[in-house]
PDB file of C-alpha atoms in Angstrom:
ATOM      1  CA  MET A  13      38.952 170.874  40.832  1.00  0.00           C
ATOM      2  CA  SER A  14      40.896 168.508  42.992  1.00  0.00           C
ATOM      3  CA  LYS A  15      41.889 164.619  41.761  1.00  0.00           C
ATOM      4  CA  LYS A  16      41.456 163.391  45.261  1.00  0.00           C
ATOM      5  CA  ARG A  17      38.146 161.507  45.974  1.00  0.00           C
ATOM      6  CA  ASP A  18      36.005 162.487  48.516  1.00  0.00           C
ATOM      7  CA  ASP A  19      34.868 158.610  49.256  1.00  0.00           C
ATOM      8  CA  GLY A  20      38.903 158.281  50.641  1.00  0.00           C
ATOM      9  CA  GLN A  21      39.333 155.678  47.293  1.00  0.00           C
ATOM     10  CA  GLY A  22      42.178 157.814  46.341  1.00  0.00           C
ATOM     11  CA  SER A  23      43.006 159.205  42.664  1.00  0.00           C
ATOM     12  CA  SER A  24      43.090 155.435  41.404  1.00  0.00           C
ATOM     13  CA  ARG A  25      40.312 155.052  38.779  1.00  0.00           C
ATOM     14  CA  ARG A  26      39.880 151.416  39.856  1.00  0.00           C
ATOM     15  CA  SER A  27      38.960 150.481  43.501  1.00  0.00           C
ATOM     16  CA  ARG A  28      39.714 146.634  43.127  1.00  0.00           C
ATOM     17  CA  PRO A  29      42.499 145.083  41.605  1.00  0.00           C
ATOM     18  CA  VAL A  30      41.527 143.304  38.376  1.00  0.00           C
ATOM     19  CA  ARG A  31      41.609 139.810  38.847  1.00  0.00           C
ATOM     20  CA  ASN A  32      42.148 136.591  35.892  1.00  0.00           C
ATOM     21  CA  TYR A  33      39.031 134.830  35.706  1.00  0.00           C
ATOM     22  CA  ARG A  34      40.955 132.271  33.543  1.00  0.00           C
ATOM     23  CA  ILE A  35      39.469 128.979  34.987  1.00  0.00           C
ATOM     24  CA  GLU A  36      42.556 126.485  34.442  1.00  0.00           C
ATOM     25  CA  SER A  37      40.461 123.597  34.532  1.00  0.00           C
ATOM     26  CA  ASP A  38      38.308 124.295  31.519  1.00  0.00           C
ATOM     27  CA  GLN A  39      41.623 124.682  29.617  1.00  0.00           C
ATOM     28  CA  PRO A  40      41.416 121.708  27.047  1.00  0.00           C
ATOM     29  CA  GLY A  41      43.511 118.917  28.084  1.00  0.00           C
ATOM     30  CA  ASN A  42      43.010 119.735  32.096  1.00  0.00           C
ATOM     31  CA  ARG A  43      40.698 117.524  34.310  1.00  0.00           C
ATOM     32  CA  ARG A  44      38.096 119.048  36.013  1.00  0.00           C
ATOM     33  CA  PRO A  45      37.848 117.909  39.435  1.00  0.00           C
ATOM     34  CA  GLY A  46      36.325 114.793  39.464  1.00  0.00           C
ATOM     35  CA  GLY A  47      35.366 114.553  36.387  1.00  0.00           C
ATOM     36  CA  PRO A  48      35.950 114.203  32.563  1.00  0.00           C
ATOM     37  CA  PRO A  49      38.273 116.509  30.680  1.00  0.00           C
ATOM     38  CA  ALA A  50      36.900 120.060  29.523  1.00  0.00           C
ATOM     39  CA  ARG A  51      35.412 120.303  26.220  1.00  0.00           C
ATOM     40  CA  GLY A  52      35.333 124.175  24.444  1.00  0.00           C
ATOM     41  CA  PRO A  53      33.583 124.618  20.903  1.00  0.00           C
ATOM     42  CA  ARG A  54      36.998 123.266  19.297  1.00  0.00           C
ATOM     43  CA  ASP A  55      36.004 120.083  20.393  1.00  0.00           C
ATOM     44  CA  HIS A  56      32.473 119.785  19.015  1.00  0.00           C
ATOM     45  CA  THR A  57      32.216 116.678  16.396  1.00  0.00           C
ATOM     46  CA  VAL A  58      29.296 116.792  13.533  1.00  0.00           C
ATOM     47  CA  ASP A  59      27.278 113.472  13.242  1.00  0.00           C
ATOM     48  CA  ASP A  60      27.579 112.876   9.260  1.00  0.00           C
ATOM     49  CA  SER A  61      25.574 109.836   9.254  1.00  0.00           C
ATOM     50  CA  GLY A  62      22.610 111.378   8.521  1.00  0.00           C
ATOM     51  CA  LEU A  63      23.731 113.079   5.409  1.00  0.00           C
ATOM     52  CA  ASP A  64      24.624 110.082   3.176  1.00  0.00           C
ATOM     53  CA  ASP A  65      20.747 110.035   2.932  1.00  0.00           C
ATOM     54  CA  PHE A  66      20.101 113.432   1.676  1.00  0.00           C
ATOM     55  CA  THR A  67      18.955 114.127  -1.487  1.00  0.00           C
ATOM     56  CA  PRO A  68      18.405 117.862  -2.794  1.00  0.00           C
ATOM     57  CA  PRO A  69      14.901 118.417  -3.870  1.00  0.00           C
ATOM     58  CA  ASN A  70      14.457 118.577  -7.729  1.00  0.00           C
ATOM     59  CA  PRO A  71      12.484 121.309  -8.728  1.00  0.00           C
ATOM     60  CA  GLY A  72      11.445 120.412 -11.906  1.00  0.00           C
ATOM     61  CA  ASN A  73      10.276 122.721 -14.728  1.00  0.00           C
ATOM     62  CA  PRO A  74       8.619 126.024 -13.834  1.00  0.00           C
ATOM     63  CA  LEU A  75       6.888 125.978 -16.869  1.00  0.00           C
ATOM     64  CA  ALA A  76       5.262 122.480 -16.942  1.00  0.00           C
ATOM     65  CA  GLY A  77       2.372 123.327 -14.362  1.00  0.00           C
ATOM     66  CA  ALA A  78       1.644 127.308 -15.893  1.00  0.00           C
ATOM     67  CA  LYS A  79      -1.532 127.874 -18.087  1.00  0.00           C
ATOM     68  CA  PRO A  80      -0.582 128.236 -21.927  1.00  0.00           C
ATOM     69  CA  GLY A  81      -2.139 131.703 -21.930  1.00  0.00           C
ATOM     70  CA  VAL A  82      -0.002 133.019 -19.393  1.00  0.00           C
ATOM     71  CA  VAL A  83       3.189 131.431 -21.230  1.00  0.00           C
ATOM     72  CA  LEU A  84       1.580 132.838 -24.596  1.00  0.00           C
ATOM     73  CA  GLY A  85       0.919 136.526 -23.003  1.00  0.00           C
ATOM     74  CA  ALA A  86       4.824 136.566 -21.716  1.00  0.00           C
ATOM     75  CA  ALA A  87       6.635 135.479 -24.341  1.00  0.00           C
ATOM     76  CA  LEU A  88       4.656 137.907 -26.990  1.00  0.00           C
ATOM     77  CA  ALA A  89       5.295 140.679 -24.250  1.00  0.00           C
ATOM     78  CA  LEU A  90       8.545 139.964 -23.405  1.00  0.00           C
ATOM     79  CA  LEU A  91       9.932 138.864 -27.048  1.00  0.00           C
ATOM     80  CA  GLY A  92       8.204 142.270 -28.417  1.00  0.00           C
ATOM     81  CA  ILE A  93      10.329 144.378 -26.001  1.00  0.00           C
ATOM     82  CA  VAL A  94      13.296 142.427 -27.085  1.00  0.00           C
ATOM     83  CA  ALA A  95      12.679 142.910 -31.000  1.00  0.00           C
ATOM     84  CA  LEU A  96      12.262 146.898 -30.217  1.00  0.00           C
ATOM     85  CA  VAL A  97      15.349 147.144 -28.439  1.00  0.00           C
ATOM     86  CA  VAL A  98      17.538 145.020 -30.806  1.00  0.00           C
ATOM     87  CA  VAL A  99      15.903 145.781 -34.458  1.00  0.00           C
ATOM     88  CA  PRO A 100      17.556 148.909 -34.682  1.00  0.00           C
ATOM     89  CA  PHE A 101      20.787 147.885 -33.908  1.00  0.00           C
ATOM     90  CA  LEU A 102      20.995 145.518 -36.702  1.00  0.00           C
ATOM     91  CA  PRO A 103      22.936 145.946 -39.997  1.00  0.00           C
ATOM     92  CA  ILE A 104      19.646 145.325 -41.866  1.00  0.00           C
ATOM     93  CA  SER A 105      17.333 148.063 -43.099  1.00  0.00           C
ATOM     94  CA  ALA A 106      13.728 146.489 -41.493  1.00  0.00           C
ATOM     95  CA  PRO A 107      10.686 148.450 -42.977  1.00  0.00           C
ATOM     96  CA  THR A 108       8.775 151.375 -41.532  1.00  0.00           C
ATOM     97  CA  TRP A 109       6.025 148.934 -40.421  1.00  0.00           C
ATOM     98  CA  THR A 110       7.791 147.136 -38.102  1.00  0.00           C
ATOM     99  CA  VAL A 111       8.121 149.229 -35.403  1.00  0.00           C
ATOM    100  CA  PRO A 112       4.396 149.571 -35.009  1.00  0.00           C
ATOM    101  CA  ALA A 113       4.003 146.256 -35.481  1.00  0.00           C
ATOM    102  CA  LEU A 114       6.477 144.865 -32.600  1.00  0.00           C
ATOM    103  CA  ILE A 115       4.421 147.543 -30.194  1.00  0.00           C
ATOM    104  CA  GLY A 116       1.194 145.287 -31.187  1.00  0.00           C
ATOM    105  CA  VAL A 117       3.052 142.203 -30.404  1.00  0.00           C
ATOM    106  CA  VAL A 118       3.898 143.574 -27.299  1.00  0.00           C
ATOM    107  CA  LEU A 119       0.470 145.068 -26.426  1.00  0.00           C
ATOM    108  CA  LEU A 120      -1.163 141.814 -27.556  1.00  0.00           C
ATOM    109  CA  GLY A 121       0.981 139.870 -25.015  1.00  0.00           C
ATOM    110  CA  LEU A 122      -0.124 142.197 -22.226  1.00  0.00           C
ATOM    111  CA  VAL A 123      -3.703 141.698 -23.114  1.00  0.00           C
ATOM    112  CA  VAL A 124      -3.420 137.836 -22.881  1.00  0.00           C
ATOM    113  CA  LEU A 125      -1.570 138.394 -19.639  1.00  0.00           C
ATOM    114  CA  PHE A 126      -4.551 140.870 -18.363  1.00  0.00           C
ATOM    115  CA  MET A 127      -7.203 138.149 -19.683  1.00  0.00           C
ATOM    116  CA  GLN A 128      -5.367 135.114 -17.613  1.00  0.00           C
ATOM    117  CA  MET A 129      -6.271 136.978 -14.568  1.00  0.00           C
ATOM    118  CA  PRO A 130      -8.569 136.151 -12.076  1.00  0.00           C
ATOM    119  CA  ARG A 131     -12.681 137.427 -12.513  1.00  0.00           C
ATOM    120  CA  HIS A 132     -13.127 137.123  -8.652  1.00  0.00           C
ATOM    121  CA  ARG A 133     -11.182 136.728  -5.197  1.00  0.00           C
ATOM    122  CA  SER A 134     -11.259 133.341  -3.719  1.00  0.00           C
ATOM    123  CA  ASP A 135     -12.478 134.680  -0.172  1.00  0.00           C
ATOM    124  CA  GLY A 136     -13.354 137.727   1.445  1.00  0.00           C
ATOM    125  CA  GLY A 137      -9.945 138.437   3.609  1.00  0.00           C
ATOM    126  CA  ASP A 138      -8.737 141.583   3.856  1.00  0.00           C
ATOM    127  CA  GLY A 139      -5.177 140.687   1.830  1.00  0.00           C
ATOM    128  CA  ALA A 140      -2.902 139.760   4.970  1.00  0.00           C
ATOM    129  CA  GLN A 141      -2.167 136.797   4.664  1.00  0.00           C
ATOM    130  CA  VAL A 142       1.177 134.407   4.926  1.00  0.00           C
TER     131      VAL A 142
END
């Protein structure tokens, strides 16, 4: 194959010379013809006057609005599981009924949590809500 193109452009890949599109009037410190100095993204300043009045929201205590049954069930279930994991590593000899009792505590916590679930749905929607 020949490197010469059929359209008469020659073997050069570029048909037109590359132009430098840098516009001198847009550089900081230069003036546009008949206008104020050009401003770029580095010339941006932030108005801090509204930031002085900002106070972050206080989320408060997450357990303050919780039902006591939910807190009790969660505490029983979680503390029972933690005790099941920690007790075997303690340097004391636990009685033989310790593991069945801790399993009972975890199950009791799960039953209490299950009983706190609502009995009926609040609306007849399909569940696709935001």
